[in-house]
Amino acid sequence: MTAPERSARTATADELCRAAYDDCHGPEVGVALVAVGGYGRGELAPHSDLDVVLVHDADVDPGGVAEKVWYPLWDSGSRLDHSVRSLPQMVAAAEEDLKVALGLLDVRHLAGDPNLTLRLRATMLAAWRREARERLPALRELVQRRHDVVGELAHVSVPDIKEAEGGLRDATVLKALEATWLVDVSGPELERSRQALLDFRDLVHAQARRPTDRVAPEMWDALAADLGLADAAAAQRHVREIGRRVTHLSRLTWRRVGSVLARPSSVRDARRPALEPIARGVALSRGEVVLDAHARPDRDPVLLLRAAAAAAERDVVLAPATAARLARESAPLPVPWPGEARDALVSLLASGDGLLPVWETLEETGALAGFLPEWERIRLLPHASPIHRFTVDRHVVETCVEASRLIRAVARPDVLLVAALLHDIGKGDLTEHSVAGEPIARAIAGRMGFDDHAVDLVALLVRWHLLLSETATSRDPDDPATVDAVLSKVPTAEALAQLLALTEADGRAASAKAWSSWRAALVTRLATQALARTGEGEAPVDADRAVPVPDVVRRGGTWVGVEPDEGGARVTVMAPDRVGLLADAAAVLALQRVPVRSARAWAQEDGAAVVGVSVWEVAEPDLDPAVLRERLAAVSEGRLDATGRLARPAPSRLEPVVAVRHGESRRATVLEVRMDDRPGVVHLVCAALADHDISVRSAHVSTVGPQAVDVFYLQEQGAGRLSDERAAEAAHAVRGALLGTVAEQGA
């Protein structure tokens, strides 16, 4: 569907409205029927409402027209959003409500007195321009609140074509900003993007057969066919690219608005604004980085990076026209890059929050391809993991922003920043992205002119950038064998420090869930253990050992403590040690439907007694320790059949996988369990092991999509690792318990 089709729909609706007004003998003077909002702009989608207002002069009574004019429109089956207001009421409503004011900027005459419509439109535009400086901050806040709630069109999994950042609502706001006469907006570029989104919304309405702006996942294949594109992925890329372009224009325009509002209204810009030199060939003008009169892009291959770094460091706009000119005219960078180019790139990446808008300008103007053509591999590429907030390319930029806050923790900040830039460059390849990315990163770092040691370090970081997070959350970070596994891949203190910083930056950029306090603690603990082994650090103090024992436990009772944590809580359970204590504690949490992230357990001597201690990191912050303690007593005493209640989860599509991981630990036998993610798995495993007098020293719980990957460190009571026969017995018992659950579901 195209603009001519929208024009035809609008013309049909206009004729319907005119006929309705004429049929009820509407006055020719002092009363007018007008279209506002999207209808006023002539942008009706197949199922759009007709937004109409019957407006009249304050001294004119519209009479029966106000009641009769709507009936023919309703009878026609049109969706109608209507009101009746006097001209002063329209002005007052616009003054009170920004949304009304925006809608009235697009007033269009339908029927009645055209002079009244002209006066209304002129009044609205004059008021908008006169009051713009006072109203724009509130409009900016309104826009930001919407973005916070709906998300960004380029990234959200179920995009809203109208309300998302970069959607049609933002395009309308940009036209309103241009109407203030305070700032310029790239008119042709905005209009092309806006029309493309309108075309797409028409297709969405046609597919859904109802008024909707949200694109459900199952719609993409059909929409791809309508667009003449290869598949759903191509359709998503098409729409997200348009959304990103509108987002870029929106952010750029709002920064310009901020610059204008920061200047006193009495100050008028000179016809030829002053240029403030800030770097060789680069100047600052009206809050934007431009080229000075002496700049020679054809003779200065570093000029683009120098201008970008200057803009990002000052957190100001890199003028798109400047970036586009540099993309066309700049001399190519020699290979390897000169030191100045490399330094400028590092400065750009280290600029923190100033990086994103400048990087977006480099992308949208095509300038980025001049020095990093490999970026196209990941541009607008969606992440396979739902834990990520952004597409791969945006995630990489966010990782650089986070890494810029950690550069004081490493000896080579330049290596950290370039590794952050390249850590996901292998995504989109059929092989594992860290494996695919290593040679690409090595080639890029070499082209940039880094020394051999730095190139090796960048390649190493890209190859193993997931090592710490994956190992820390799936293996015991205190086990020497776990530390050995890390050091076999990242053997030096320098590389470990870099990897720890990159892991944190990567996690923070992905989402709060990807770098929660419990995950950060596990990763930091593992890295610290490894650093201590290299002789460059101290082993962490084992805070989980020798915890104070409450009197109630000394008297043979049970104690449960809850300590709120970021996004969850730490639950500590203590009781006289016995086989099955961990299974009972897991049952209580499962019965409460509390997601478990990780668990550690150990036996602690307290005088002549032995106390069993378990610490659980959970994702539920609001837990009552008294309730947990009462439930634990009920489970332990047999008053509550936890195993019976937890052995009936939802049907499982795949059989569980239970495997003994030989050589993963020096002190315990490692048992790995993979099955559908569901409450009660930890309990079922621990209960099966307790039935065979096998102790669980620690459990490490993680989720990969819909699958739980749980790792248990097992020991004999009062001894160490299990024999091969006992390990096989443990695996058989656990598999049987979990298979029994699956079998029961199918019965």
XYZ file of C-alpha atoms in Angstrom:
747
model
C 0.000 0.000 0.000
C 1.244 3.468 -0.882
C 0.638 7.195 -0.496
C -1.843 7.282 -3.430
C -3.959 4.660 -1.683
C -3.930 6.711 1.525
C -4.904 9.775 -0.471
C -7.795 7.832 -1.983
C -8.967 6.678 1.466
C -8.722 10.245 2.728
C -10.669 11.606 -0.240
C -13.440 9.047 0.333
C -13.622 9.978 4.026
C -13.632 13.692 3.171
C -16.575 13.248 0.818
C -18.437 11.277 3.482
C -17.880 14.061 6.054
C -18.903 16.822 3.641
C -22.055 14.949 2.698
C -22.944 14.411 6.368
C -22.487 18.134 7.089
C -24.504 19.202 4.053
C -27.313 16.718 4.743
C -27.920 18.243 8.188
C -27.800 21.781 6.684
C -24.689 22.889 8.510
C -24.103 26.684 8.579
C -21.730 28.211 6.045
C -20.489 30.868 8.498
C -19.237 30.510 12.083
C -19.181 26.671 12.110
C -16.745 24.274 10.481
C -16.109 20.536 10.441
C -12.344 19.916 10.593
C -10.015 16.911 10.539
C -7.191 16.719 13.061
C -4.275 14.376 13.849
C -3.516 11.657 11.335
C -6.739 12.299 9.434
C -5.797 15.957 9.268
C -2.495 14.938 7.675
C -4.320 12.713 5.195
C -2.654 9.554 6.518
C -5.562 7.170 7.008
C -4.611 3.512 7.329
C -7.188 0.847 6.364
C -8.672 0.770 9.883
C -7.846 4.272 11.174
C -10.302 6.392 13.155
C -11.696 9.577 11.672
C -10.565 12.299 14.120
C -13.002 15.187 13.541
C -14.069 18.265 15.445
C -17.109 20.457 14.911
C -15.707 23.881 15.800
C -17.733 27.091 16.093
C -17.250 30.726 16.979
C -17.952 31.578 20.604
C -21.097 33.575 19.663
C -22.493 30.969 17.271
C -24.724 28.078 18.375
C -24.153 25.059 16.114
C -27.656 23.918 16.967
C -28.878 20.584 15.684
C -25.774 20.113 13.545
C -23.830 19.128 16.662
C -26.187 16.204 17.187
C -27.061 15.158 13.635
C -23.761 15.309 11.755
C -22.326 12.173 13.396
C -25.140 9.749 12.555
C -24.349 9.321 8.832
C -20.711 8.726 9.717
C -21.617 6.055 12.254
C -24.053 4.460 9.805
C -21.290 4.235 7.199
C -19.330 1.942 9.520
C -16.498 4.448 9.994
C -14.582 4.469 13.269
C -15.167 7.933 14.684
C -13.366 10.071 17.283
C -15.376 13.292 17.488
C -16.020 16.365 19.619
C -17.768 19.749 19.519
C -15.877 22.842 20.732
C -15.855 26.584 20.349
C -12.751 28.292 19.018
C -11.802 29.612 22.509
C -12.295 26.092 23.916
C -9.955 24.705 21.260
C -7.301 27.261 22.210
C -7.719 26.503 25.919
C -7.525 22.735 25.351
C -4.300 23.175 23.385
C -2.812 25.291 26.166
C -3.645 22.638 28.764
C -2.695 19.493 26.843
C 0.387 19.092 24.664
C -1.143 16.156 22.817
C -4.109 18.318 21.810
C -1.757 21.091 20.721
C 0.185 18.684 18.505
C -2.996 17.320 16.934
C -4.257 20.815 16.108
C -1.087 21.673 14.188
C -2.509 19.486 11.422
C -6.027 20.961 11.273
C -7.588 20.521 7.824
C -10.879 21.900 6.529
C -13.689 19.471 5.652
C -16.951 21.428 5.521
C -18.613 24.640 6.682
C -16.834 27.973 7.127
C -13.309 27.786 5.595
C -12.364 31.137 7.152
C -13.016 29.705 10.628
C -10.733 26.760 9.846
C -8.074 29.181 8.570
C -8.317 31.273 11.753
C -8.101 28.156 13.916
C -5.029 26.897 12.080
C -3.310 30.267 12.153
C -4.076 30.687 15.858
C -2.688 27.249 16.710
C 0.515 27.732 14.707
C 1.111 31.228 16.087
C 0.619 30.042 19.665
C 2.905 27.050 19.072
C 5.712 29.242 17.764
C 5.206 31.918 20.391
C 5.228 29.484 23.319
C 7.727 26.960 21.948
C 10.570 27.772 24.357
C 8.275 27.244 27.332
C 6.527 24.118 26.000
C 9.347 22.127 24.426
C 10.904 20.915 27.726
C 7.549 19.401 28.695
C 7.208 17.856 25.242
C 10.690 16.358 25.580
C 9.703 14.803 28.915
C 6.493 13.436 27.388
C 8.441 11.859 24.530
C 11.023 10.348 26.876
C 8.342 8.775 29.086
C 6.821 7.154 26.026
C 10.197 5.822 24.938
C 10.842 4.402 28.403
C 7.540 2.517 28.358
C 7.373 1.307 24.747
C 11.053 0.892 23.842
C 12.919 1.474 20.598
C 11.554 0.330 17.241
C 14.979 -0.898 16.150
C 15.304 -3.257 19.122
C 12.055 -4.363 20.815
C 10.893 -7.891 19.964
C 7.270 -6.826 19.340
C 7.612 -3.347 17.843
C 4.939 -0.681 17.953
C 5.151 1.170 14.641
C 3.476 4.244 16.058
C 4.498 4.654 19.695
C 8.012 3.151 19.824
C 11.073 5.371 19.679
C 11.741 5.901 16.002
C 8.088 5.310 15.085
C 5.370 7.430 13.534
C 4.712 9.396 16.713
C 8.314 10.582 16.774
C 8.097 11.552 13.100
C 5.051 13.684 13.922
C 6.879 15.307 16.831
C 9.783 16.134 14.510
C 7.391 17.947 12.168
C 6.057 19.839 15.174
C 9.598 20.811 16.197
C 10.245 22.067 12.686
C 7.032 24.100 12.901
C 8.496 26.082 15.831
C 11.044 27.621 13.400
C 13.689 27.129 16.117
C 15.452 24.162 14.464
C 15.782 22.555 11.066
C 14.977 18.900 10.454
C 16.251 16.934 7.473
C 12.985 17.281 5.575
C 13.474 14.883 2.619
C 15.071 12.182 4.770
C 12.371 12.437 7.426
C 9.586 12.406 4.891
C 10.960 9.337 3.090
C 11.196 7.459 6.384
C 7.761 8.613 7.503
C 6.115 7.522 4.263
C 7.875 4.146 4.464
C 6.512 3.614 7.997
C 3.032 4.654 6.864
C 3.237 2.138 4.005
C 4.239 -0.556 6.473
C 1.459 0.338 8.909
C -1.055 -0.024 6.075
C 0.222 -3.562 5.512
C -0.002 -4.334 9.247
C -3.638 -3.168 9.335
C -4.432 -5.248 6.277
C -2.800 -8.368 7.746
C -4.400 -7.946 11.179
C -7.777 -6.834 9.749
C -8.096 -4.418 12.623
C -6.519 -1.162 13.868
C -3.187 -2.125 15.414
C 0.310 -0.687 15.389
C 2.009 -3.679 17.055
C 3.671 -6.281 14.854
C 3.170 -9.756 16.301
C 5.955 -12.292 15.576
C 3.695 -14.472 13.428
C 2.981 -11.551 11.059
C 6.517 -11.073 9.729
C 6.446 -13.815 7.067
C 3.296 -12.449 5.449
C 4.572 -8.887 5.714
C 7.810 -9.930 4.025
C 5.791 -11.283 1.089
C 3.792 -8.035 0.912
C 7.041 -6.047 0.882
C 8.584 -8.290 -1.761
C 11.382 -9.321 0.604
C 13.012 -12.726 1.001
C 11.884 -13.642 4.512
C 10.783 -12.462 7.940
C 14.344 -11.507 8.905
C 14.607 -9.215 5.878
C 11.262 -7.609 6.728
C 12.383 -6.949 10.293
C 15.650 -5.474 9.120
C 13.771 -3.208 6.682
C 11.475 -1.803 9.360
C 14.105 -1.560 12.087
C 16.421 0.319 9.741
C 13.710 2.906 9.097
C 13.074 3.156 12.826
C 16.765 3.657 13.506
C 16.902 6.469 10.943
C 13.953 8.257 12.558
C 15.520 7.714 15.992
C 18.755 9.275 14.775
C 16.926 12.300 13.356
C 14.916 12.619 16.558
C 17.943 12.521 18.865
C 19.848 14.905 16.630
C 16.953 17.367 16.519
C 16.364 17.270 20.269
C 20.056 17.987 20.875
C 19.711 20.985 18.583
C 16.616 22.046 20.484
C 18.620 21.858 23.711
C 21.329 24.030 22.212
C 18.776 26.627 21.111
C 17.001 26.661 24.463
C 20.318 27.118 26.256
C 20.808 30.422 24.450
C 18.829 33.442 25.671
C 15.897 34.192 23.395
C 17.164 37.760 23.004
C 20.360 36.506 21.344
C 20.012 36.242 17.578
C 22.373 34.022 15.593
C 24.610 35.840 13.207
C 24.211 35.103 9.525
C 27.696 33.562 9.547
C 28.127 31.860 12.960
C 31.505 31.989 14.643
C 33.747 28.933 14.418
C 35.649 27.855 17.521
C 38.697 25.751 16.544
C 38.892 22.592 18.664
C 41.262 20.353 16.654
C 43.199 20.483 13.414
C 40.647 21.052 10.655
C 37.756 20.834 13.122
C 35.656 23.584 14.713
C 32.605 24.005 16.942
C 29.657 26.014 15.619
C 26.319 26.412 17.416
C 27.012 23.295 19.457
C 27.938 21.135 16.458
C 31.289 19.886 15.203
C 32.015 21.040 11.643
C 35.060 21.506 9.431
C 36.939 24.763 9.485
C 37.820 26.738 6.367
C 41.252 25.157 6.074
C 40.185 21.506 6.292
C 41.325 19.309 3.393
C 39.627 15.895 3.673
C 41.331 14.663 0.507
C 44.734 15.209 2.129
C 43.908 14.296 5.726
C 42.795 10.665 6.150
C 42.499 11.072 9.938
C 40.101 14.036 9.741
C 36.933 11.936 10.106
C 38.146 10.156 13.243
C 39.501 13.416 14.645
C 36.139 15.164 14.142
C 34.183 12.221 15.578
C 36.405 12.032 18.659
C 36.139 15.786 19.218
C 32.339 15.621 19.081
C 32.057 12.572 21.348
C 34.508 13.890 23.946
C 32.507 17.141 24.209
C 29.163 15.283 23.977
C 28.020 17.517 21.131
C 26.588 16.835 17.687
C 28.791 15.706 14.839
C 27.054 17.620 12.058
C 25.587 15.026 9.667
C 26.484 17.156 6.660
C 30.097 17.192 7.860
C 30.165 13.409 8.383
C 28.577 12.830 4.961
C 31.127 15.109 3.289
C 33.988 13.311 5.006
C 32.548 9.957 3.944
C 32.629 11.140 0.311
C 35.859 13.113 0.222
C 38.241 11.729 2.845
C 41.467 10.125 1.697
C 41.573 6.431 2.667
C 43.455 5.526 5.805
C 46.798 3.874 5.093
C 47.394 0.328 6.329
C 48.522 0.065 9.041
C 46.874 3.181 10.450
C 49.069 6.009 11.669
C 49.246 6.456 15.434
C 47.054 9.575 15.322
C 44.180 7.626 13.735
C 44.441 4.851 16.307
C 44.538 7.398 19.148
C 41.503 9.197 17.728
C 39.525 5.946 17.572
C 40.448 5.102 21.170
C 39.434 8.611 22.265
C 36.118 8.167 20.460
C 35.460 4.812 22.148
C 36.502 6.198 25.552
C 34.089 9.141 25.401
C 31.339 7.418 27.388
C 27.809 8.694 26.844
C 28.980 10.953 24.042
C 29.812 7.933 21.870
C 26.316 6.734 20.920
C 24.985 9.834 19.092
C 28.250 10.315 17.216
C 28.405 6.631 16.253
C 24.806 6.824 15.004
C 25.752 9.770 12.808
C 28.725 7.850 11.416
C 26.408 4.932 10.608
C 23.590 6.934 9.056
C 25.912 8.986 6.845
C 27.932 6.005 5.630
C 31.105 7.367 7.210
C 31.618 4.317 9.412
C 32.240 2.039 6.443
C 35.317 4.089 5.586
C 37.296 2.820 8.577
C 35.330 -0.232 9.813
C 33.661 -2.001 6.862
C 33.246 -5.169 8.983
C 30.515 -3.371 10.932
C 28.047 -4.358 8.224
C 28.305 -7.967 9.489
C 26.441 -7.083 12.674
C 24.434 -4.035 11.660
C 20.807 -4.454 12.830
C 21.507 -8.109 13.595
C 19.112 -9.372 16.296
C 20.491 -11.251 19.289
C 19.495 -14.881 19.628
C 19.322 -14.548 23.418
C 16.306 -12.762 24.935
C 18.544 -11.479 27.726
C 19.781 -8.729 25.389
C 17.979 -5.400 25.132
C 19.441 -4.354 21.799
C 20.462 -5.590 18.382
C 24.084 -6.745 18.166
C 25.493 -3.504 16.777
C 23.829 -1.300 19.380
C 24.866 -3.736 22.122
C 28.485 -3.370 21.002
C 28.296 0.421 21.251
C 26.738 0.132 24.708
C 29.566 -2.241 25.683
C 32.108 0.404 24.650
C 30.252 2.978 26.770
C 30.389 0.644 29.776
C 34.043 -0.229 29.108
C 34.939 3.454 29.120
C 33.990 3.547 32.803
C 36.434 0.706 33.579
C 39.597 1.830 31.778
C 41.388 2.713 35.028
C 41.220 -0.933 36.069
C 43.470 -2.126 33.223
C 46.992 -1.430 32.049
C 46.023 -1.055 28.368
C 42.746 0.894 28.078
C 43.132 0.974 24.301
C 43.081 -2.829 24.147
C 39.986 -3.020 26.362
C 38.069 -0.503 24.251
C 38.938 -2.095 20.913
C 38.100 -5.545 22.304
C 34.742 -4.151 23.447
C 34.168 -2.810 19.935
C 35.003 -6.148 18.309
C 33.842 -8.725 20.869
C 30.682 -9.682 18.920
C 32.027 -9.082 15.403
C 31.721 -12.810 14.655
C 27.955 -12.905 15.212
C 25.858 -13.861 12.233
C 28.361 -16.567 11.301
C 27.321 -20.220 11.370
C 30.143 -21.089 13.766
C 30.334 -20.026 17.401
C 30.625 -16.264 17.279
C 33.635 -15.995 19.586
C 35.501 -18.519 17.429
C 34.469 -16.769 14.213
C 35.262 -13.363 15.666
C 38.828 -14.065 16.760
C 40.493 -13.971 13.302
C 38.354 -11.020 12.235
C 39.338 -9.070 15.343
C 42.975 -9.999 14.844
C 42.915 -8.689 11.272
C 41.181 -5.436 12.269
C 43.524 -4.756 15.195
C 46.492 -5.398 12.914
C 45.089 -3.031 10.293
C 44.688 -0.383 12.982
C 48.412 -0.545 13.634
C 48.451 -2.098 17.095
C 51.675 -3.831 18.129
C 51.837 -7.626 18.034
C 51.244 -8.024 21.765
C 48.129 -5.835 21.656
C 46.812 -7.672 18.582
C 47.243 -11.009 20.365
C 45.516 -9.648 23.446
C 42.541 -8.262 21.499
C 42.151 -11.590 19.688
C 42.361 -13.494 22.989
C 39.698 -11.312 24.598
C 37.331 -11.706 21.666
C 37.819 -15.487 21.654
C 37.196 -15.910 25.384
C 34.924 -12.985 26.228
C 32.239 -15.397 27.520
C 34.627 -17.552 29.537
C 34.312 -15.917 32.962
C 30.534 -15.495 32.919
C 29.835 -18.996 31.606
C 32.313 -20.693 33.940
C 31.445 -18.724 37.076
C 27.726 -19.445 36.749
C 28.046 -23.127 35.852
C 31.049 -24.287 37.904
C 32.284 -23.813 41.456
C 34.577 -20.753 41.335
C 36.381 -21.952 44.463
C 37.358 -25.295 42.979
C 41.025 -25.375 41.868
C 40.035 -27.301 38.756
C 37.729 -24.448 37.732
C 40.563 -21.972 38.115
C 42.844 -24.315 36.141
C 40.321 -24.344 33.288
C 40.290 -20.533 33.138
C 44.074 -20.203 33.311
C 44.520 -22.756 30.536
C 42.825 -20.283 28.192
C 43.718 -16.908 29.722
C 47.081 -17.494 31.406
C 48.344 -14.019 32.359
C 47.319 -11.494 34.957
C 47.169 -8.763 32.306
C 44.741 -10.740 30.162
C 42.628 -11.730 33.198
C 42.257 -8.104 34.293
C 41.237 -7.119 30.768
C 38.812 -10.039 30.541
C 37.184 -9.184 33.866
C 36.584 -5.588 32.723
C 35.267 -6.719 29.329
C 32.959 -9.268 30.976
C 31.492 -6.597 33.223
C 31.043 -4.140 30.345
C 29.436 -6.826 28.171
C 27.046 -7.875 30.939
C 26.030 -4.346 31.887
C 25.383 -3.497 28.241
C 23.184 -6.575 27.727
C 20.675 -6.042 30.557
C 20.311 -5.815 34.314
C 19.660 -9.560 34.383
C 22.932 -10.237 32.588
C 24.952 -8.382 35.237
C 23.018 -8.766 38.455
C 24.844 -8.538 41.754
C 24.954 -12.315 42.186
C 26.436 -12.850 38.725
C 28.935 -10.047 39.266
C 30.006 -11.580 42.573
C 30.542 -15.011 41.015
C 32.535 -13.629 38.078
C 34.654 -11.394 40.299
C 35.342 -14.251 42.693
C 36.480 -16.553 39.899
C 38.682 -13.874 38.325
C 40.187 -13.027 41.698
C 40.967 -16.690 42.351
C 42.674 -16.930 38.970
C 44.619 -13.691 39.502
C 45.823 -14.969 42.866
C 47.096 -18.118 41.183
C 49.209 -16.003 38.799
C 50.801 -14.269 41.786
C 49.327 -10.873 40.837
C 46.483 -10.806 43.342
C 45.117 -12.130 46.597
C 42.621 -14.944 46.899
C 39.195 -13.708 48.001
C 38.191 -14.075 51.607
C 35.741 -16.952 51.823
C 32.798 -15.136 53.322
C 30.618 -18.224 53.018
C 32.649 -20.192 55.541
C 32.453 -20.033 59.354
C 29.293 -17.944 59.493
C 27.962 -17.202 62.992
C 25.624 -19.916 64.233
C 22.406 -18.672 65.892
C 21.437 -20.091 69.284
C 18.303 -21.667 67.847
C 20.469 -23.914 65.664
C 22.661 -24.866 68.639
C 19.485 -26.003 70.380
C 18.667 -28.273 67.424
C 16.380 -25.905 65.564
C 16.404 -24.353 62.104
C 17.272 -20.749 61.172
C 16.359 -18.981 57.925
C 17.651 -15.527 57.030
C 16.704 -13.323 54.050
C 18.967 -10.522 52.886
C 17.566 -8.375 50.009
C 19.879 -8.091 47.046
C 19.773 -6.358 43.676
C 16.730 -7.804 41.917
C 16.372 -10.616 44.434
C 17.604 -11.892 47.779
C 20.141 -14.114 49.483
C 18.478 -16.816 51.562
C 20.608 -18.554 54.212
C 19.429 -21.791 55.805
C 21.157 -23.313 58.880
C 20.277 -26.438 60.822
C 22.018 -29.431 62.417
C 23.711 -31.155 59.501
C 21.951 -34.136 57.909
C 21.610 -35.740 54.522
C 18.642 -34.232 52.689
C 18.800 -30.774 54.282
C 19.676 -29.158 50.942
C 16.855 -31.052 49.211
C 14.356 -29.804 51.797
C 15.529 -26.209 51.442
C 15.255 -26.479 47.649
C 11.735 -27.858 48.039
C 10.630 -24.868 50.117
C 11.838 -22.409 47.500
C 10.280 -24.449 44.689
C 6.935 -24.599 46.482
C 7.090 -20.811 46.852
C 7.751 -20.569 43.089
C 10.994 -18.727 43.778
C 13.520 -18.857 40.876
C 16.906 -20.092 42.159
C 20.033 -18.616 40.570
C 22.696 -20.448 42.520
C 23.265 -22.321 45.770
C 26.225 -23.211 47.955
C 26.236 -25.665 50.830
C 28.780 -26.874 53.368
C 29.109 -28.464 56.775
C 30.518 -26.265 59.534
C 31.811 -27.419 62.893
C 30.342 -25.645 65.912
C 31.908 -27.087 69.004
C 31.016 -30.743 69.138
C 28.146 -30.299 66.674
C 28.150 -30.028 62.890
C 25.903 -27.404 61.273
C 24.637 -27.640 57.704
C 24.705 -24.261 55.947
C 23.251 -23.423 52.540
C 23.144 -20.027 50.844
C 20.694 -19.475 47.971
C 20.750 -16.605 45.495
C 17.143 -16.162 44.357
C 15.296 -13.813 42.001
C 12.475 -12.944 44.435
C 13.147 -9.948 46.731
C 10.037 -10.166 48.930
C 10.382 -13.270 51.066
C 9.265 -13.755 54.653
C 11.858 -15.802 56.598
C 9.207 -16.922 59.092
C 7.105 -18.424 56.285
C 10.157 -20.142 54.797
C 11.134 -21.527 58.205
C 7.639 -22.906 58.853
C 7.506 -24.555 55.432
C 10.969 -26.036 55.911
C 9.849 -27.581 59.193
C 6.741 -28.995 57.505
C 8.820 -30.543 54.725
C 11.488 -31.905 57.093
C 8.910 -33.469 59.425
C 6.950 -35.041 56.570
C 3.836 -32.929 57.139
C 4.207 -31.571 53.595
C 4.909 -33.992 50.715
C 7.199 -31.767 48.672
C 8.402 -34.471 46.292
C 4.844 -35.513 45.471
C 3.788 -31.941 44.750
C 6.883 -31.051 42.738
C 6.902 -34.225 40.628
C 3.957 -33.034 38.533
C 5.242 -30.069 36.515
C 4.105 -29.087 33.021
C 4.760 -31.629 30.253
C 8.336 -31.861 29.029
C 9.141 -32.018 25.330
C 12.616 -33.521 25.752
C 14.048 -36.101 28.093
C 16.483 -34.762 30.701
C 20.215 -35.212 30.146
C 22.299 -36.205 33.185
C 26.066 -36.483 32.810
C 29.112 -36.887 35.066
C 31.808 -34.369 34.094
C 35.050 -36.137 34.919
C 38.076 -34.000 35.720
C 36.058 -30.821 36.331
C 36.939 -30.738 40.034
C 39.726 -31.971 42.290
C 37.570 -32.169 45.407
C 34.155 -33.297 44.200
C 32.328 -35.164 41.452
C 30.570 -32.816 39.029
C 27.103 -33.813 37.850
C 25.437 -31.755 35.090
C 21.668 -31.809 34.557
C 19.902 -30.308 31.539
C 16.137 -30.261 31.190
C 13.192 -27.917 30.736
C 13.358 -24.954 33.082
C 10.791 -25.443 35.832
C 10.415 -25.171 39.609
C 11.536 -28.178 41.632
C 14.399 -29.540 39.534
C 16.997 -28.740 42.229
C 14.832 -30.418 44.860
C 14.258 -33.546 42.802
C 17.979 -33.907 42.125
C 19.007 -33.298 45.740
C 16.306 -35.624 47.082
C 17.407 -38.436 44.764
C 21.005 -37.988 45.882
C 20.026 -37.821 49.560
C 18.250 -41.175 49.176
C 21.671 -42.597 48.234
C 23.520 -40.828 51.087
C 25.347 -38.524 48.666
C 26.088 -34.995 49.818
C 25.645 -31.955 47.547
C 28.395 -29.461 48.329
C 27.147 -26.766 45.939
C 24.674 -26.237 43.129
C 25.019 -23.817 40.231
C 21.764 -23.032 38.504
C 21.421 -21.232 35.174
C 18.901 -20.953 32.350
C 19.621 -20.968 28.617
C 16.389 -20.024 26.867
C 13.764 -22.546 28.029
C 16.396 -25.002 29.285
C 17.817 -25.295 32.780
C 21.507 -26.163 33.023
C 22.237 -27.141 36.633
C 25.600 -28.328 37.925
C 25.969 -30.159 41.265
C 29.235 -30.793 43.137
C 28.885 -34.145 44.937
C 30.833 -35.714 47.799
C 30.539 -38.763 49.993
C 29.483 -38.023 53.556
C 32.643 -37.102 55.462
C 34.835 -37.856 52.446
C 35.664 -36.461 49.022
C 34.910 -37.312 45.429
C 32.687 -40.239 44.505
C 34.156 -43.403 43.073
C 33.327 -44.168 39.459
C 30.737 -46.706 40.597
C 29.090 -44.247 42.998
C 29.164 -41.489 40.366
C 27.350 -43.769 37.942
C 24.890 -44.662 40.704
C 24.255 -40.965 41.393
C 23.675 -40.178 37.711
C 21.308 -43.151 37.374
C 19.341 -42.110 40.467
C 18.953 -38.506 39.285
C 18.013 -39.537 35.765
C 15.470 -41.943 37.160
C 13.889 -39.271 39.349
C 13.615 -36.844 36.453
C 12.491 -39.473 33.943
C 9.886 -40.611 36.439
C 8.560 -37.075 36.397
C 8.384 -37.088 32.613
C 6.797 -40.537 32.536
C 4.187 -39.501 35.068
C 3.195 -36.569 32.875
C 2.624 -38.862 29.911
C 0.612 -41.376 31.928
